XYZ file of C-alpha atoms in Angstrom:
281
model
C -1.575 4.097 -26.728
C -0.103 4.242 -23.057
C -3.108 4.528 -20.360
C -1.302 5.488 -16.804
C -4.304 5.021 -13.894
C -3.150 7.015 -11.069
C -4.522 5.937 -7.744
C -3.968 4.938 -3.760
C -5.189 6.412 -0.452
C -5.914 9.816 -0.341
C -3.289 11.990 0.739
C -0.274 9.373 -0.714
C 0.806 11.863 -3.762
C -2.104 10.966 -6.589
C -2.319 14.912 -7.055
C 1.790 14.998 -7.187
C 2.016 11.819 -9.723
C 0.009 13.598 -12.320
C 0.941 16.799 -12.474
C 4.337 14.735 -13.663
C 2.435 12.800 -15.931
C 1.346 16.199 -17.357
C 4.732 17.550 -17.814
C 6.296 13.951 -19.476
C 3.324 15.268 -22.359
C 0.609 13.092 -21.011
C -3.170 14.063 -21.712
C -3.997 13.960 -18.091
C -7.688 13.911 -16.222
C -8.357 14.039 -12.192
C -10.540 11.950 -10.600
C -12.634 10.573 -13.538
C -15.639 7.497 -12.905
C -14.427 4.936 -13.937
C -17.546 3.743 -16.668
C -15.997 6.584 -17.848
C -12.661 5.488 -18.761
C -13.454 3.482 -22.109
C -15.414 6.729 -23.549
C -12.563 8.804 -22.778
C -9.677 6.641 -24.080
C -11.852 6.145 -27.506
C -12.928 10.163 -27.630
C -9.381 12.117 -27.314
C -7.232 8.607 -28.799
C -7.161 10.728 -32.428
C -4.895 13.547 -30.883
C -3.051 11.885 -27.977
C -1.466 8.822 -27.691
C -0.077 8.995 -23.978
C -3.447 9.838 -21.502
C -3.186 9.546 -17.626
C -5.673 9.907 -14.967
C -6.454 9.730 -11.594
C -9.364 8.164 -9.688
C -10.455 8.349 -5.881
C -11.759 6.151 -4.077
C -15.200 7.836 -4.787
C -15.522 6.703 -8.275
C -14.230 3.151 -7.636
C -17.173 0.421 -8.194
C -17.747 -1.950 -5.401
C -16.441 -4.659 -6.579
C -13.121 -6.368 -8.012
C -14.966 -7.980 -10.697
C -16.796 -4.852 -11.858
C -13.420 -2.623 -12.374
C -11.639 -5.912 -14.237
C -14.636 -5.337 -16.783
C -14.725 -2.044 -17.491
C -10.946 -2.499 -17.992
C -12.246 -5.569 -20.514
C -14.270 -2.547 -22.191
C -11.276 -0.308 -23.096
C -10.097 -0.213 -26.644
C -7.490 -2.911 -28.187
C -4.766 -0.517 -28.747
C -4.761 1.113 -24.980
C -2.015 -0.968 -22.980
C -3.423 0.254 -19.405
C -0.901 0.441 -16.765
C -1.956 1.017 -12.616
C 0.289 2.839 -10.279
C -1.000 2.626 -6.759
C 0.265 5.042 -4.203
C 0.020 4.933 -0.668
C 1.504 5.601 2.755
C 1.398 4.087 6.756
C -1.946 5.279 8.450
C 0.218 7.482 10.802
C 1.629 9.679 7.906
C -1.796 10.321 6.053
C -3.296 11.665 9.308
C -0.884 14.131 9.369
C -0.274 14.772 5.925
C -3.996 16.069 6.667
C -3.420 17.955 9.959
C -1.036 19.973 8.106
C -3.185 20.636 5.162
C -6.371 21.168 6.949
C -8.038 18.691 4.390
C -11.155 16.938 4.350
C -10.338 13.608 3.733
C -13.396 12.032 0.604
C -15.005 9.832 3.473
C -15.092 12.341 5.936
C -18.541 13.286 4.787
C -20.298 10.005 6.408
C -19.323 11.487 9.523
C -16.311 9.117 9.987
C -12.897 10.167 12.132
C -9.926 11.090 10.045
C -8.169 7.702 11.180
C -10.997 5.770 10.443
C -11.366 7.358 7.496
C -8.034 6.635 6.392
C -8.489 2.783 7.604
C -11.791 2.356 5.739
C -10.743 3.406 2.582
C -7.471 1.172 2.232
C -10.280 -1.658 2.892
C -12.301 0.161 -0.307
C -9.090 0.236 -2.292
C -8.265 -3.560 -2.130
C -9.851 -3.335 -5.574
C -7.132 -1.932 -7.296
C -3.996 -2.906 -5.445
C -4.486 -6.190 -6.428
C -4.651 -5.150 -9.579
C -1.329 -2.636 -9.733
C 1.236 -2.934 -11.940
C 3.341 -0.467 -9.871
C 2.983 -0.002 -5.697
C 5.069 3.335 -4.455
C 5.317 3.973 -0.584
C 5.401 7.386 -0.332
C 5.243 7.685 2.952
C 9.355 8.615 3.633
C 9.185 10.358 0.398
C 9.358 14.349 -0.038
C 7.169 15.903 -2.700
C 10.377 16.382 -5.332
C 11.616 12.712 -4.644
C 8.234 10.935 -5.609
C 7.924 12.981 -8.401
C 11.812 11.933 -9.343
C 10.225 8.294 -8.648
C 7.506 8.527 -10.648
C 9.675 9.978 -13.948
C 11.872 6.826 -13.151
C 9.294 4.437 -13.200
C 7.764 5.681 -16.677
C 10.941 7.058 -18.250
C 12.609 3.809 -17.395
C 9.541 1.644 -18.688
C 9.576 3.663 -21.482
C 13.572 3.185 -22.843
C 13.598 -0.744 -21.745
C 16.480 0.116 -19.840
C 16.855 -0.160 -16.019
C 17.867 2.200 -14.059
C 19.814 1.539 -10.723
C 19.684 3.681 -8.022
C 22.734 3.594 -5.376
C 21.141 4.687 -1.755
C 22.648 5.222 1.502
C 21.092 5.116 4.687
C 21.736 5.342 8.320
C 19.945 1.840 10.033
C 18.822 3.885 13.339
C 16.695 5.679 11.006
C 14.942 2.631 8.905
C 15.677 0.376 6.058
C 14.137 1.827 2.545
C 11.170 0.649 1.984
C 11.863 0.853 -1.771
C 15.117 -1.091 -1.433
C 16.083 -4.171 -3.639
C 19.152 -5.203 -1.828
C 20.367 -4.138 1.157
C 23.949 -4.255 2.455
C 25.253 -3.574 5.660
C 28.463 -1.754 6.425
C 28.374 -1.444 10.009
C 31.551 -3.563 10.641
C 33.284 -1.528 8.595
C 35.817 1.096 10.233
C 33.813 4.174 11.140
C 35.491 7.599 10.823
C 33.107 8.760 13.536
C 34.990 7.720 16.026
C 37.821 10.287 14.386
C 37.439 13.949 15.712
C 38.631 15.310 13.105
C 36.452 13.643 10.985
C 32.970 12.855 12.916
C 31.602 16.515 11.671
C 32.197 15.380 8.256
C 30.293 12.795 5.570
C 31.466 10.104 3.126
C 31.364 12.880 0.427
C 34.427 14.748 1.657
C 37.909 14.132 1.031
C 39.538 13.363 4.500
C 36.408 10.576 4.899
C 37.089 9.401 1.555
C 41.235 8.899 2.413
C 40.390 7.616 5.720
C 38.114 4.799 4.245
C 40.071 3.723 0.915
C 43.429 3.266 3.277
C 41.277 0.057 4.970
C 41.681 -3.422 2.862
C 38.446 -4.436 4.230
C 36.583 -1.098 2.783
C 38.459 -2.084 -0.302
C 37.410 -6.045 -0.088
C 33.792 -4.703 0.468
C 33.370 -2.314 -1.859
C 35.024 -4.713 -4.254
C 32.481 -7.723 -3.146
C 29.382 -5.191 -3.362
C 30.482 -4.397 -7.417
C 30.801 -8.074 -8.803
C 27.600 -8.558 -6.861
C 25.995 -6.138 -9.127
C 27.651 -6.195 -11.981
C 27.186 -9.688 -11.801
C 23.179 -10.436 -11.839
C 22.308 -6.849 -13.567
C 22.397 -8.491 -16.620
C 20.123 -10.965 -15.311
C 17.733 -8.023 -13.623
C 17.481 -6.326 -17.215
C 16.852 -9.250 -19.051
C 13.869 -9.829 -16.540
C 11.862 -6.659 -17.856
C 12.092 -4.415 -15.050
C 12.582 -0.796 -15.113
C 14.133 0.282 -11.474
C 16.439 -1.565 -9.512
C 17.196 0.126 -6.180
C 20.456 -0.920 -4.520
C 20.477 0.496 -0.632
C 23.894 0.238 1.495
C 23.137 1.268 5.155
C 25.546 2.283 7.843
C 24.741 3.167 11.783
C 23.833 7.126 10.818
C 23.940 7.437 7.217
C 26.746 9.521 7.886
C 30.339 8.153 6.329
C 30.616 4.780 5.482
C 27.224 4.442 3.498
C 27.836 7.535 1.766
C 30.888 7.014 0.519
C 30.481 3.404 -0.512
C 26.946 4.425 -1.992
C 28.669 7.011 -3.855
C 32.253 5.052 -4.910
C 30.061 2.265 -6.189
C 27.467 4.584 -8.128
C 30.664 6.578 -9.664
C 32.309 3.602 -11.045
C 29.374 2.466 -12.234
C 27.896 4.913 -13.561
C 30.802 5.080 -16.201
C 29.600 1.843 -18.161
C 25.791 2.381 -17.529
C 23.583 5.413 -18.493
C 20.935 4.915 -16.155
C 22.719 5.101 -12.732
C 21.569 7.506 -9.734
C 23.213 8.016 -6.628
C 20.868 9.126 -3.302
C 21.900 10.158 0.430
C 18.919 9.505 2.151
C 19.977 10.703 5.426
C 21.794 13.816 3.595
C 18.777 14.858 1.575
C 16.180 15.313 4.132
């Protein structure tokens, strides 16, 4: 039986992750106890064979060695796995301005921010403990629920799945990224009139870029890299591999090597996905 526990800081996606869960087929509970867990697991285990749930930081027991043994408790044929969201302190606060939320520790008359601080402190339980950590804290609603049918569809087949990513560096390196490459020496087609309006995804970029030997060189440098330890990074049971190539803006050059390199790739390997950060948002 697969046993997903959903959990993190409030306001980090836990509500987002499950209703995902729910639609992969998963018999999915919010915010059980967790003495309950074991009883649950053993009670519905006849009719499902993929349960998820959630738990806040409300039903958590105090201590680390209390949750490892009511983990011990849970049947021999539930393989428990723990995905642990979260997000920077800055974020959750106004994740909950917007939504007007009362945050689950709000009711011992704390601030939101310390609020938010003292329950990452009441969470250490678990995160040492997860099998998966997700920052969702850059992440729109519809990306971390792409993420999260990654991580389990990609656990699920044994096969990884690589994810090409551009970004512009003035706005932040992914969080999520595996290997990072740099293509700011590269020629830079913003400098071009007629092409500064445009991205890496249109044609004149794409010319512009391919006529450079060092483009070429790089783009050639950045495939044997891959091509040439992914057999090592499958081999080594993981299920995501995120491969982010970053540019000044996120404009031109990352996009179009992100998406050159995802293309040609994505012609031997079923499991490729190509992202523009900075084009997405």
């Amino acid at each position: 039986m697969e046993l997903i526990i959903i959990s993190g800081r409030s306001g980090s996606g836990k509500s987002v992750a499950l209703r995902v869960l729910e639609d992969l087929g998963y018999y999915c509970v919010d915010n059980i106890p967790v003495n309950l867990l074991p009883s649950l697991v053993r009670s519905v285990s006849d009719n499902y064979d993929k349960i998820a749930v959630s738990i806040d930081v409300r039903n958590l027991p105090k201590e680390q060695q209390d949750f490892n043994d009511i983990l011990e408790y849970l049947p021999g044929f539930a393989n428990p796995m723990l995905f642990y969201l979260d997000s920077d302190d800055n974020t959750l606060i106004r994740r909950f301005s917007e939504t007007r939320r009362l945050h689950p520790l709000s009711m011992h008359d704390l601030p939101l921010d310390l609020a938010i601080k003292a329950e990452k402190k009441l969470l250490d339980v678990l995160t040492t403990r997860a099998d998966v950590l997700i920052d969702t804290t850059d992440l729109s609603v519809h990306q971390l629920a792409e993420t999260i049918r990654e991580r389990i569809l990609g656990k699920k087949d044994k096969q990884l799945i690589v994810t090409f990513q551009s970004f512009g560096f003035k706005h932040g390196i992914p969080k999520e990224a595996d290997f990072v490459f740099d293509a700011r020496f590269l020629p830079n087609p913003h400098w071009e009139p007629e092409l500064k309006p445009l991205t890496g995804l249109d044609q004149p970029v794409k010319d512009y870029l391919a006529s450079h030997s060092i483009v070429q060189k790089f783009t050639w440098q950045i495939q044997t890299f891959v091509q040439t330890w992914l057999p090592h990074l499958e081999r080594n049971n993981r299920s995501y591999l995120t491969i982010a190539i970053g540019c000044t803006g996120g404009q031109h050059r990352s996009v179009y090597l992100a998406q050159t390199i995802g293309e040609s790739f994505a012609r031997t390997h079923p499991n490729i996905k190509i992202r523009h950060r900075e084009q997405d948002t």
